[in-house]
mmCIF file of N, CA and C in Angstrom:
data_model
loop_
_atom_site.group_PDB
_atom_site.id
_atom_site.type_symbol
_atom_site.label_atom_id
_atom_site.label_comp_id
_atom_site.label_asym_id
_atom_site.label_seq_id
_atom_site.Cartn_x
_atom_site.Cartn_y
_atom_site.Cartn_z
ATOM 1 N N UNK Y 1 94.725 51.100 92.145
ATOM 2 C CA UNK Y 1 94.677 52.475 91.654
ATOM 3 C C UNK Y 1 94.163 53.411 92.738
ATOM 4 N N UNK Y 2 94.699 54.603 92.737
ATOM 5 C CA UNK Y 2 94.302 55.632 93.697
ATOM 6 C C UNK Y 2 93.789 56.834 92.916
ATOM 7 N N UNK Y 3 92.641 57.322 93.330
ATOM 8 C CA UNK Y 3 92.085 58.528 92.731
ATOM 9 C C UNK Y 3 92.221 59.687 93.720
ATOM 10 N N UNK Y 4 92.572 60.852 93.194
ATOM 11 C CA UNK Y 4 92.731 62.053 94.011
ATOM 12 C C UNK Y 4 91.825 63.129 93.421
ATOM 13 N N UNK Y 5 90.876 63.586 94.214
ATOM 14 C CA UNK Y 5 89.892 64.553 93.725
ATOM 15 C C UNK Y 5 89.947 65.815 94.573
ATOM 16 N N UNK Y 6 90.147 66.936 93.906
ATOM 17 C CA UNK Y 6 90.247 68.225 94.581
ATOM 18 C C UNK Y 6 88.985 69.044 94.339
ATOM 19 N N UNK Y 7 88.731 69.970 95.253
ATOM 20 C CA UNK Y 7 87.618 70.903 95.071
ATOM 21 C C UNK Y 7 87.879 72.150 95.896
ATOM 22 N N UNK Y 8 87.163 73.220 95.558
ATOM 23 C CA UNK Y 8 87.193 74.410 96.391
ATOM 24 C C UNK Y 8 87.913 75.609 95.832
ATOM 25 N N UNK Y 9 88.509 75.502 94.673
ATOM 26 C CA UNK Y 9 89.181 76.663 94.113
ATOM 27 C C UNK Y 9 88.180 77.706 93.647
ATOM 28 N N UNK Y 10 88.705 78.861 93.218
ATOM 29 C CA UNK Y 10 87.817 79.901 92.720
ATOM 30 C C UNK Y 10 88.500 81.243 92.675
ATOM 31 N N UNK Y 11 87.667 82.260 92.495
ATOM 32 C CA UNK Y 11 88.141 83.637 92.414
ATOM 33 C C UNK Y 11 87.747 84.366 93.690
ATOM 34 N N UNK Y 12 88.707 85.075 94.280
ATOM 35 C CA UNK Y 12 88.449 85.789 95.520
ATOM 36 C C UNK Y 12 89.251 87.077 95.516
ATOM 37 N N UNK Y 13 88.751 88.082 96.221
ATOM 38 C CA UNK Y 13 89.499 89.329 96.340
ATOM 39 C C UNK Y 13 90.610 89.189 97.374
ATOM 40 N N UNK Y 14 91.622 90.015 97.234
ATOM 41 C CA UNK Y 14 92.711 90.024 98.205
ATOM 42 C C UNK Y 14 92.151 90.244 99.608
ATOM 43 N N UNK Y 15 92.686 89.467 100.548
ATOM 44 C CA UNK Y 15 92.203 89.529 101.920
ATOM 45 C C UNK Y 15 91.117 88.519 102.225
ATOM 46 N N UNK Y 16 90.593 87.890 101.187
ATOM 47 C CA UNK Y 16 89.527 86.915 101.356
ATOM 48 C C UNK Y 16 90.037 85.542 101.724
ATOM 49 N N UNK Y 17 89.107 84.594 101.753
ATOM 50 C CA UNK Y 17 89.427 83.228 102.167
ATOM 51 C C UNK Y 17 88.848 82.214 101.187
ATOM 52 N N UNK Y 18 89.504 81.091 101.109
ATOM 53 C CA UNK Y 18 89.018 79.933 100.366
ATOM 54 C C UNK Y 18 89.399 78.673 101.137
ATOM 55 N N UNK Y 19 88.639 77.611 100.907
ATOM 56 C CA UNK Y 19 88.950 76.323 101.521
ATOM 57 C C UNK Y 19 89.023 75.268 100.425
ATOM 58 N N UNK Y 20 90.187 74.634 100.327
ATOM 59 C CA UNK Y 20 90.376 73.556 99.369
ATOM 60 C C UNK Y 20 90.218 72.207 100.072
ATOM 61 N N UNK Y 21 89.635 71.267 99.353
ATOM 62 C CA UNK Y 21 89.492 69.908 99.869
ATOM 63 C C UNK Y 21 90.136 68.941 98.896
ATOM 64 N N UNK Y 22 90.674 67.860 99.438
ATOM 65 C CA UNK Y 22 91.280 66.818 98.606
ATOM 66 C C UNK Y 22 90.943 65.470 99.220
ATOM 67 N N UNK Y 23 90.339 64.605 98.428
ATOM 68 C CA UNK Y 23 89.971 63.278 98.903
ATOM 69 C C UNK Y 23 90.667 62.213 98.061
ATOM 70 N N UNK Y 24 91.267 61.250 98.739
ATOM 71 C CA UNK Y 24 91.911 60.123 98.072
ATOM 72 C C UNK Y 24 91.044 58.884 98.242
ATOM 73 N N UNK Y 25 90.907 58.117 97.177
ATOM 74 C CA UNK Y 25 90.096 56.905 97.245
ATOM 75 C C UNK Y 25 90.723 55.831 96.360
ATOM 76 N N UNK Y 26 90.240 54.580 96.545
ATOM 77 C CA UNK Y 26 90.748 53.480 95.738
ATOM 78 C C UNK Y 26 91.468 52.460 96.606
ATOM 79 N N UNK Y 27 92.479 51.835 96.029
ATOM 80 C CA UNK Y 27 93.216 50.773 96.710
ATOM 81 C C UNK Y 27 94.244 51.369 97.670
ATOM 82 N N UNK Y 28 93.746 51.795 98.808
ATOM 83 C CA UNK Y 28 94.599 52.459 99.781
ATOM 84 C C UNK Y 28 94.568 51.689 101.089
ATOM 85 N N UNK Y 29 95.732 51.191 101.501
ATOM 86 C CA UNK Y 29 95.815 50.554 102.809
ATOM 87 C C UNK Y 29 96.203 51.579 103.864
ATOM 88 N N UNK Y 30 97.039 52.509 103.460
ATOM 89 C CA UNK Y 30 97.412 53.602 104.354
ATOM 90 C C UNK Y 30 97.988 54.737 103.525
ATOM 91 N N UNK Y 31 98.052 55.905 104.118
ATOM 92 C CA UNK Y 31 98.611 57.084 103.453
ATOM 93 C C UNK Y 31 99.670 57.675 104.372
ATOM 94 N N UNK Y 32 100.848 57.895 103.852
ATOM 95 C CA UNK Y 32 101.909 58.493 104.665
ATOM 96 C C UNK Y 32 101.746 59.993 104.811
ATOM 97 N N UNK Y 33 101.445 60.636 103.704
ATOM 98 C CA UNK Y 33 101.393 62.088 103.716
ATOM 99 C C UNK Y 33 100.415 62.576 102.657
ATOM 100 N N UNK Y 34 99.760 63.684 102.956
ATOM 101 C CA UNK Y 34 98.909 64.374 101.974
ATOM 102 C C UNK Y 34 99.246 65.856 102.052
ATOM 103 N N UNK Y 35 99.110 66.520 100.937
ATOM 104 C CA UNK Y 35 99.432 67.942 100.967
ATOM 105 C C UNK Y 35 99.059 68.647 99.688
ATOM 106 N N UNK Y 36 99.456 69.907 99.632
ATOM 107 C CA UNK Y 36 99.145 70.754 98.489
ATOM 108 C C UNK Y 36 100.411 71.400 97.944
ATOM 109 N N UNK Y 37 100.505 71.400 96.636
ATOM 110 C CA UNK Y 37 101.525 72.134 95.912
ATOM 111 C C UNK Y 37 100.800 73.149 95.028
ATOM 112 N N UNK Y 38 101.539 74.129 94.560
ATOM 113 C CA UNK Y 38 100.947 75.086 93.626
ATOM 114 C C UNK Y 38 101.957 75.458 92.556
ATOM 115 N N UNK Y 39 101.407 75.855 91.418
ATOM 116 C CA UNK Y 39 102.261 76.264 90.307
ATOM 117 C C UNK Y 39 101.633 77.469 89.629
ATOM 118 N N UNK Y 40 102.357 78.569 89.652
ATOM 119 C CA UNK Y 40 101.933 79.784 88.972
ATOM 120 C C UNK Y 40 102.541 79.800 87.572
ATOM 121 N N UNK Y 41 101.938 80.539 86.650
ATOM 122 C CA UNK Y 41 102.473 80.587 85.280
ATOM 123 C C UNK Y 41 103.931 81.015 85.267
ATOM 124 N N UNK Y 42 104.757 80.239 84.563
ATOM 125 C CA UNK Y 42 106.165 80.558 84.428
ATOM 126 C C UNK Y 42 107.011 80.207 85.629
ATOM 127 N N UNK Y 43 106.416 79.578 86.626
ATOM 128 C CA UNK Y 43 107.159 79.223 87.836
ATOM 129 C C UNK Y 43 107.127 77.717 88.060
ATOM 130 N N UNK Y 44 108.048 77.255 88.895
ATOM 131 C CA UNK Y 44 108.083 75.842 89.227
ATOM 132 C C UNK Y 44 107.008 75.512 90.265
ATOM 133 N N UNK Y 45 106.614 74.245 90.270
ATOM 134 C CA UNK Y 45 105.668 73.794 91.275
ATOM 135 C C UNK Y 45 106.353 73.835 92.640
ATOM 136 N N UNK Y 46 105.652 74.331 93.652
ATOM 137 C CA UNK Y 46 106.235 74.459 94.974
ATOM 138 C C UNK Y 46 105.296 73.910 96.041
ATOM 139 N N UNK Y 47 105.896 73.444 97.118
ATOM 140 C CA UNK Y 47 105.116 72.952 98.244
ATOM 141 C C UNK Y 47 104.406 74.110 98.926
ATOM 142 N N UNK Y 48 103.126 73.907 99.231
ATOM 143 C CA UNK Y 48 102.373 74.865 100.027
ATOM 144 C C UNK Y 48 102.300 74.367 101.466
ATOM 145 N N UNK Y 49 101.805 73.149 101.624
ATOM 146 C CA UNK Y 49 101.677 72.562 102.956
ATOM 147 C C UNK Y 49 101.497 71.062 102.825
ATOM 148 N N UNK Y 50 101.959 70.329 103.829
ATOM 149 C CA UNK Y 50 101.799 68.885 103.841
ATOM 150 C C UNK Y 50 101.577 68.438 105.278
ATOM 151 N N UNK Y 51 100.911 67.284 105.406
ATOM 152 C CA UNK Y 51 100.620 66.755 106.736
ATOM 153 C C UNK Y 51 100.813 65.253 106.718
ATOM 154 N N UNK Y 52 101.465 64.734 107.763
ATOM 155 C CA UNK Y 52 101.689 63.299 107.871
ATOM 156 C C UNK Y 52 100.482 62.621 108.513
ATOM 157 N N UNK Y 53 100.503 61.297 108.486
ATOM 158 C CA UNK Y 53 99.414 60.546 109.101
ATOM 159 C C UNK Y 53 99.286 60.875 110.592
ATOM 160 N N UNK Y 54 100.435 61.149 111.207
ATOM 161 C CA UNK Y 54 100.429 61.477 112.632
ATOM 162 C C UNK Y 54 100.027 62.900 112.938
ATOM 163 N N UNK Y 55 99.876 63.718 111.899
ATOM 164 C CA UNK Y 55 99.415 65.081 112.105
ATOM 165 C C UNK Y 55 100.485 66.147 112.073
ATOM 166 N N UNK Y 56 101.718 65.777 111.825
ATOM 167 C CA UNK Y 56 102.786 66.780 111.718
ATOM 168 C C UNK Y 56 102.629 67.549 110.414
ATOM 169 N N UNK Y 57 102.760 68.866 110.503
ATOM 170 C CA UNK Y 57 102.553 69.705 109.332
ATOM 171 C C UNK Y 57 103.830 70.439 108.936
ATOM 172 N N UNK Y 58 103.889 70.771 107.671
ATOM 173 C CA UNK Y 58 105.002 71.530 107.121
ATOM 174 C C UNK Y 58 104.417 72.566 106.176
ATOM 175 N N UNK Y 59 104.774 73.831 106.366
ATOM 176 C CA UNK Y 59 104.228 74.916 105.554
ATOM 177 C C UNK Y 59 105.346 75.681 104.855
ATOM 178 N N UNK Y 60 105.049 76.173 103.674
ATOM 179 C CA UNK Y 60 105.954 77.105 103.027
ATOM 180 C C UNK Y 60 105.986 78.393 103.845
ATOM 181 N N UNK Y 61 107.133 79.028 103.895
ATOM 182 C CA UNK Y 61 107.259 80.261 104.675
ATOM 183 C C UNK Y 61 106.244 81.312 104.226
ATOM 184 N N UNK Y 62 105.965 81.333 102.942
ATOM 185 C CA UNK Y 62 105.092 82.369 102.384
ATOM 186 C C UNK Y 62 103.634 82.240 102.836
ATOM 187 N N UNK Y 63 103.255 81.090 103.389
ATOM 188 C CA UNK Y 63 101.855 80.899 103.789
ATOM 189 C C UNK Y 63 101.688 80.710 105.291
ATOM 190 N N UNK Y 64 102.784 80.636 106.010
ATOM 191 C CA UNK Y 64 102.697 80.433 107.463
ATOM 192 C C UNK Y 64 101.895 81.560 108.110
ATOM 193 N N UNK Y 65 101.000 81.167 109.002
ATOM 194 C CA UNK Y 65 100.158 82.145 109.670
ATOM 195 C C UNK Y 65 98.900 82.501 108.905
ATOM 196 N N UNK Y 66 98.829 82.111 107.641
ATOM 197 C CA UNK Y 66 97.644 82.430 106.828
ATOM 198 C C UNK Y 66 96.884 81.171 106.403
ATOM 199 N N UNK Y 67 97.614 80.098 106.147
ATOM 200 C CA UNK Y 67 97.007 78.849 105.688
ATOM 201 C C UNK Y 67 97.069 77.811 106.807
ATOM 202 N N UNK Y 68 96.036 76.986 106.878
ATOM 203 C CA UNK Y 68 95.993 75.901 107.848
ATOM 204 C C UNK Y 68 95.578 74.616 107.150
ATOM 205 N N UNK Y 69 96.379 73.592 107.321
ATOM 206 C CA UNK Y 69 96.100 72.288 106.718
ATOM 207 C C UNK Y 69 95.628 71.331 107.802
ATOM 208 N N UNK Y 70 94.531 70.647 107.533
ATOM 209 C CA UNK Y 70 94.032 69.648 108.478
ATOM 210 C C UNK Y 70 93.707 68.368 107.727
ATOM 211 N N UNK Y 71 93.565 67.281 108.476
ATOM 212 C CA UNK Y 71 93.423 65.973 107.836
ATOM 213 C C UNK Y 71 92.388 65.142 108.581
ATOM 214 N N UNK Y 72 91.555 64.446 107.829
ATOM 215 C CA UNK Y 72 90.620 63.470 108.377
ATOM 216 C C UNK Y 72 91.080 62.104 107.882
ATOM 217 N N UNK Y 73 91.786 61.377 108.724
ATOM 218 C CA UNK Y 73 92.352 60.094 108.305
ATOM 219 C C UNK Y 73 91.269 59.087 107.929
ATOM 220 N N UNK Y 74 90.156 59.120 108.628
ATOM 221 C CA UNK Y 74 89.077 58.162 108.355
ATOM 222 C C UNK Y 74 88.513 58.343 106.948
ATOM 223 N N UNK Y 75 88.554 59.588 106.454
ATOM 224 C CA UNK Y 75 88.017 59.882 105.125
ATOM 225 C C UNK Y 75 89.108 60.041 104.076
ATOM 226 N N UNK Y 76 90.376 59.876 104.469
ATOM 227 C CA UNK Y 76 91.499 60.097 103.542
ATOM 228 C C UNK Y 76 91.350 61.454 102.841
ATOM 229 N N UNK Y 77 91.073 62.449 103.618
ATOM 230 C CA UNK Y 77 90.787 63.786 103.096
ATOM 231 C C UNK Y 77 91.597 64.829 103.850
ATOM 232 N N UNK Y 78 92.083 65.818 103.109
ATOM 233 C CA UNK Y 78 92.736 66.964 103.732
ATOM 234 C C UNK Y 78 92.018 68.243 103.310
ATOM 235 N N UNK Y 79 92.118 69.237 104.184
ATOM 236 C CA UNK Y 79 91.469 70.519 103.958
ATOM 237 C C UNK Y 79 92.521 71.615 104.122
ATOM 238 N N UNK Y 80 92.576 72.525 103.159
ATOM 239 C CA UNK Y 80 93.494 73.646 103.247
ATOM 240 C C UNK Y 80 92.663 74.919 103.389
ATOM 241 N N UNK Y 81 92.678 75.483 104.592
ATOM 242 C CA UNK Y 81 91.985 76.735 104.836
ATOM 243 C C UNK Y 81 92.957 77.870 104.531
ATOM 244 N N UNK Y 82 92.587 78.710 103.574
ATOM 245 C CA UNK Y 82 93.459 79.791 103.127
ATOM 246 C C UNK Y 82 92.811 81.118 103.483
ATOM 247 N N UNK Y 83 93.450 81.844 104.382
ATOM 248 C CA UNK Y 83 92.948 83.153 104.815
ATOM 249 C C UNK Y 83 93.920 84.248 104.388
ATOM 250 N N UNK Y 84 93.443 85.475 104.435
ATOM 251 C CA UNK Y 84 94.277 86.637 104.081
ATOM 252 C C UNK Y 84 94.985 86.415 102.752
ATOM 253 N N UNK Y 85 94.238 85.977 101.777
ATOM 254 C CA UNK Y 85 94.830 85.649 100.478
ATOM 255 C C UNK Y 85 95.401 86.882 99.798
ATOM 256 N N UNK Y 86 96.488 86.662 99.075
ATOM 257 C CA UNK Y 86 97.201 87.718 98.369
ATOM 258 C C UNK Y 86 97.220 87.399 96.869
ATOM 259 N N UNK Y 87 97.373 88.399 96.023
ATOM 260 C CA UNK Y 87 97.465 88.129 94.585
ATOM 261 C C UNK Y 87 98.569 87.126 94.244
ATOM 262 N N UNK Y 88 99.647 87.138 94.998
ATOM 263 C CA UNK Y 88 100.737 86.203 94.716
ATOM 264 C C UNK Y 88 100.407 84.757 95.083
ATOM 265 N N UNK Y 89 99.255 84.534 95.717
ATOM 266 C CA UNK Y 89 98.798 83.163 95.962
ATOM 267 C C UNK Y 89 98.100 82.573 94.736
ATOM 268 N N UNK Y 90 97.883 83.388 93.724
ATOM 269 C CA UNK Y 90 97.239 82.917 92.505
ATOM 270 C C UNK Y 90 98.081 81.834 91.845
ATOM 271 N N UNK Y 91 97.460 80.677 91.611
ATOM 272 C CA UNK Y 91 98.175 79.539 91.034
ATOM 273 C C UNK Y 91 97.194 78.384 90.836
ATOM 274 N N UNK Y 92 97.682 77.372 90.155
ATOM 275 C CA UNK Y 92 96.966 76.100 90.079
ATOM 276 C C UNK Y 92 97.449 75.255 91.250
ATOM 277 N N UNK Y 93 96.515 74.843 92.091
ATOM 278 C CA UNK Y 93 96.853 74.094 93.298
ATOM 279 C C UNK Y 93 96.600 72.606 93.068
ATOM 280 N N UNK Y 94 97.614 71.803 93.382
ATOM 281 C CA UNK Y 94 97.554 70.356 93.180
ATOM 282 C C UNK Y 94 97.627 69.637 94.518
ATOM 283 N N UNK Y 95 96.777 68.650 94.674
ATOM 284 C CA UNK Y 95 96.852 67.792 95.853
ATOM 285 C C UNK Y 95 97.848 66.662 95.592
ATOM 286 N N UNK Y 96 98.587 66.317 96.606
ATOM 287 C CA UNK Y 96 99.640 65.298 96.526
ATOM 288 C C UNK Y 96 99.402 64.258 97.610
ATOM 289 N N UNK Y 97 99.448 62.986 97.226
ATOM 290 C CA UNK Y 97 99.198 61.893 98.169
ATOM 291 C C UNK Y 97 100.351 60.892 98.076
ATOM 292 N N UNK Y 98 100.937 60.549 99.212
ATOM 293 C CA UNK Y 98 102.022 59.574 99.256
ATOM 294 C C UNK Y 98 101.525 58.302 99.926
ATOM 295 N N UNK Y 99 101.556 57.211 99.170
ATOM 296 C CA UNK Y 99 101.085 55.908 99.646
ATOM 297 C C UNK Y 99 102.288 54.985 99.758
ATOM 298 N N UNK Y 100 102.461 54.260 100.860
ATOM 299 C CA UNK Y 100 103.640 53.395 101.013
ATOM 300 C C UNK Y 100 103.745 52.369 99.884
ATOM 301 N N UNK Y 101 104.971 52.245 99.340
ATOM 302 C CA UNK Y 101 105.258 51.216 98.337
ATOM 303 C C UNK Y 101 106.154 50.144 98.951
ATOM 304 N N UNK Y 102 107.292 50.589 99.516
ATOM 305 C CA UNK Y 102 108.204 49.714 100.233
ATOM 306 C C UNK Y 102 108.560 50.420 101.544
ATOM 307 N N UNK Y 103 109.462 49.826 102.286
ATOM 308 C CA UNK Y 103 109.894 50.472 103.532
ATOM 309 C C UNK Y 103 110.620 51.781 103.271
ATOM 310 N N UNK Y 104 111.070 51.953 102.043
ATOM 311 C CA UNK Y 104 111.925 53.097 101.739
ATOM 312 C C UNK Y 104 111.353 54.021 100.676
ATOM 313 N N UNK Y 105 110.188 53.700 100.157
ATOM 314 C CA UNK Y 105 109.674 54.519 99.063
ATOM 315 C C UNK Y 105 108.159 54.582 99.106
ATOM 316 N N UNK Y 106 107.630 55.601 98.425
ATOM 317 C CA UNK Y 106 106.186 55.801 98.335
ATOM 318 C C UNK Y 106 105.755 55.888 96.876
ATOM 319 N N UNK Y 107 104.514 55.538 96.638
ATOM 320 C CA UNK Y 107 103.873 55.900 95.383
ATOM 321 C C UNK Y 107 103.374 57.333 95.543
ATOM 322 N N UNK Y 108 103.509 58.115 94.485
ATOM 323 C CA UNK Y 108 103.077 59.511 94.518
ATOM 324 C C UNK Y 108 101.907 59.684 93.561
ATOM 325 N N UNK Y 109 100.833 60.230 94.072
ATOM 326 C CA UNK Y 109 99.637 60.487 93.266
ATOM 327 C C UNK Y 109 99.313 61.974 93.315
ATOM 328 N N UNK Y 110 98.836 62.474 92.176
ATOM 329 C CA UNK Y 110 98.483 63.887 92.054
ATOM 330 C C UNK Y 110 97.036 64.032 91.615
ATOM 331 N N UNK Y 111 96.422 65.101 92.102
ATOM 332 C CA UNK Y 111 95.115 65.470 91.586
ATOM 333 C C UNK Y 111 95.253 66.230 90.285
ATOM 334 N N UNK Y 112 94.109 66.602 89.722
ATOM 335 C CA UNK Y 112 94.099 67.276 88.422
ATOM 336 C C UNK Y 112 94.365 68.774 88.546
ATOM 337 N N UNK Y 113 94.298 69.295 89.748
ATOM 338 C CA UNK Y 113 94.561 70.717 89.971
ATOM 339 C C UNK Y 113 93.279 71.520 90.082
ATOM 340 N N UNK Y 114 93.305 72.522 90.939
ATOM 341 C CA UNK Y 114 92.176 73.433 91.075
ATOM 342 C C UNK Y 114 92.734 74.861 91.089
ATOM 343 N N UNK Y 115 92.107 75.732 90.314
ATOM 344 C CA UNK Y 115 92.623 77.085 90.148
ATOM 345 C C UNK Y 115 92.193 77.986 91.299
ATOM 346 N N UNK Y 116 93.167 78.720 91.823
ATOM 347 C CA UNK Y 116 92.899 79.760 92.815
ATOM 348 C C UNK Y 116 93.375 81.080 92.216
ATOM 349 N N UNK Y 117 92.471 82.033 92.122
ATOM 350 C CA UNK Y 117 92.804 83.346 91.589
ATOM 351 C C UNK Y 117 92.429 84.411 92.607
ATOM 352 N N UNK Y 118 93.419 85.235 92.969
ATOM 353 C CA UNK Y 118 93.206 86.296 93.951
ATOM 354 C C UNK Y 118 93.369 87.634 93.247
ATOM 355 N N UNK Y 119 92.305 88.408 93.221
ATOM 356 C CA UNK Y 119 92.355 89.709 92.553
ATOM 357 C C UNK Y 119 92.759 90.801 93.545
ATOM 358 N N UNK Y 120 93.447 91.803 93.018
ATOM 359 C CA UNK Y 120 93.917 92.893 93.890
ATOM 360 C C UNK Y 120 92.906 94.015 93.973
#
């Protein structure tokens, strides 16, 4: 079993910053990828940012230049630094962890979600 625990959400004014953390623990031999998705009311869940074990990152266009994702492989933890926050960043943010299952597939684990609210 793998546990995914998120922290760091909250309420912030537009232009402010927040830092989200996500730690994976349990029966983990390795992790292929960790990242963050978000879901706003009435919208589909979307990728915010993801990082591979080797450090390659992928960001949604809407957050490029404002958000930075980093990873501590030794701690199985990722950090999402969110700067210049906008009201449209308001959403429930979910951590996503991909653990190898076979050569061709991964197990996917999700955190419980942490709320980010940006006031205008």
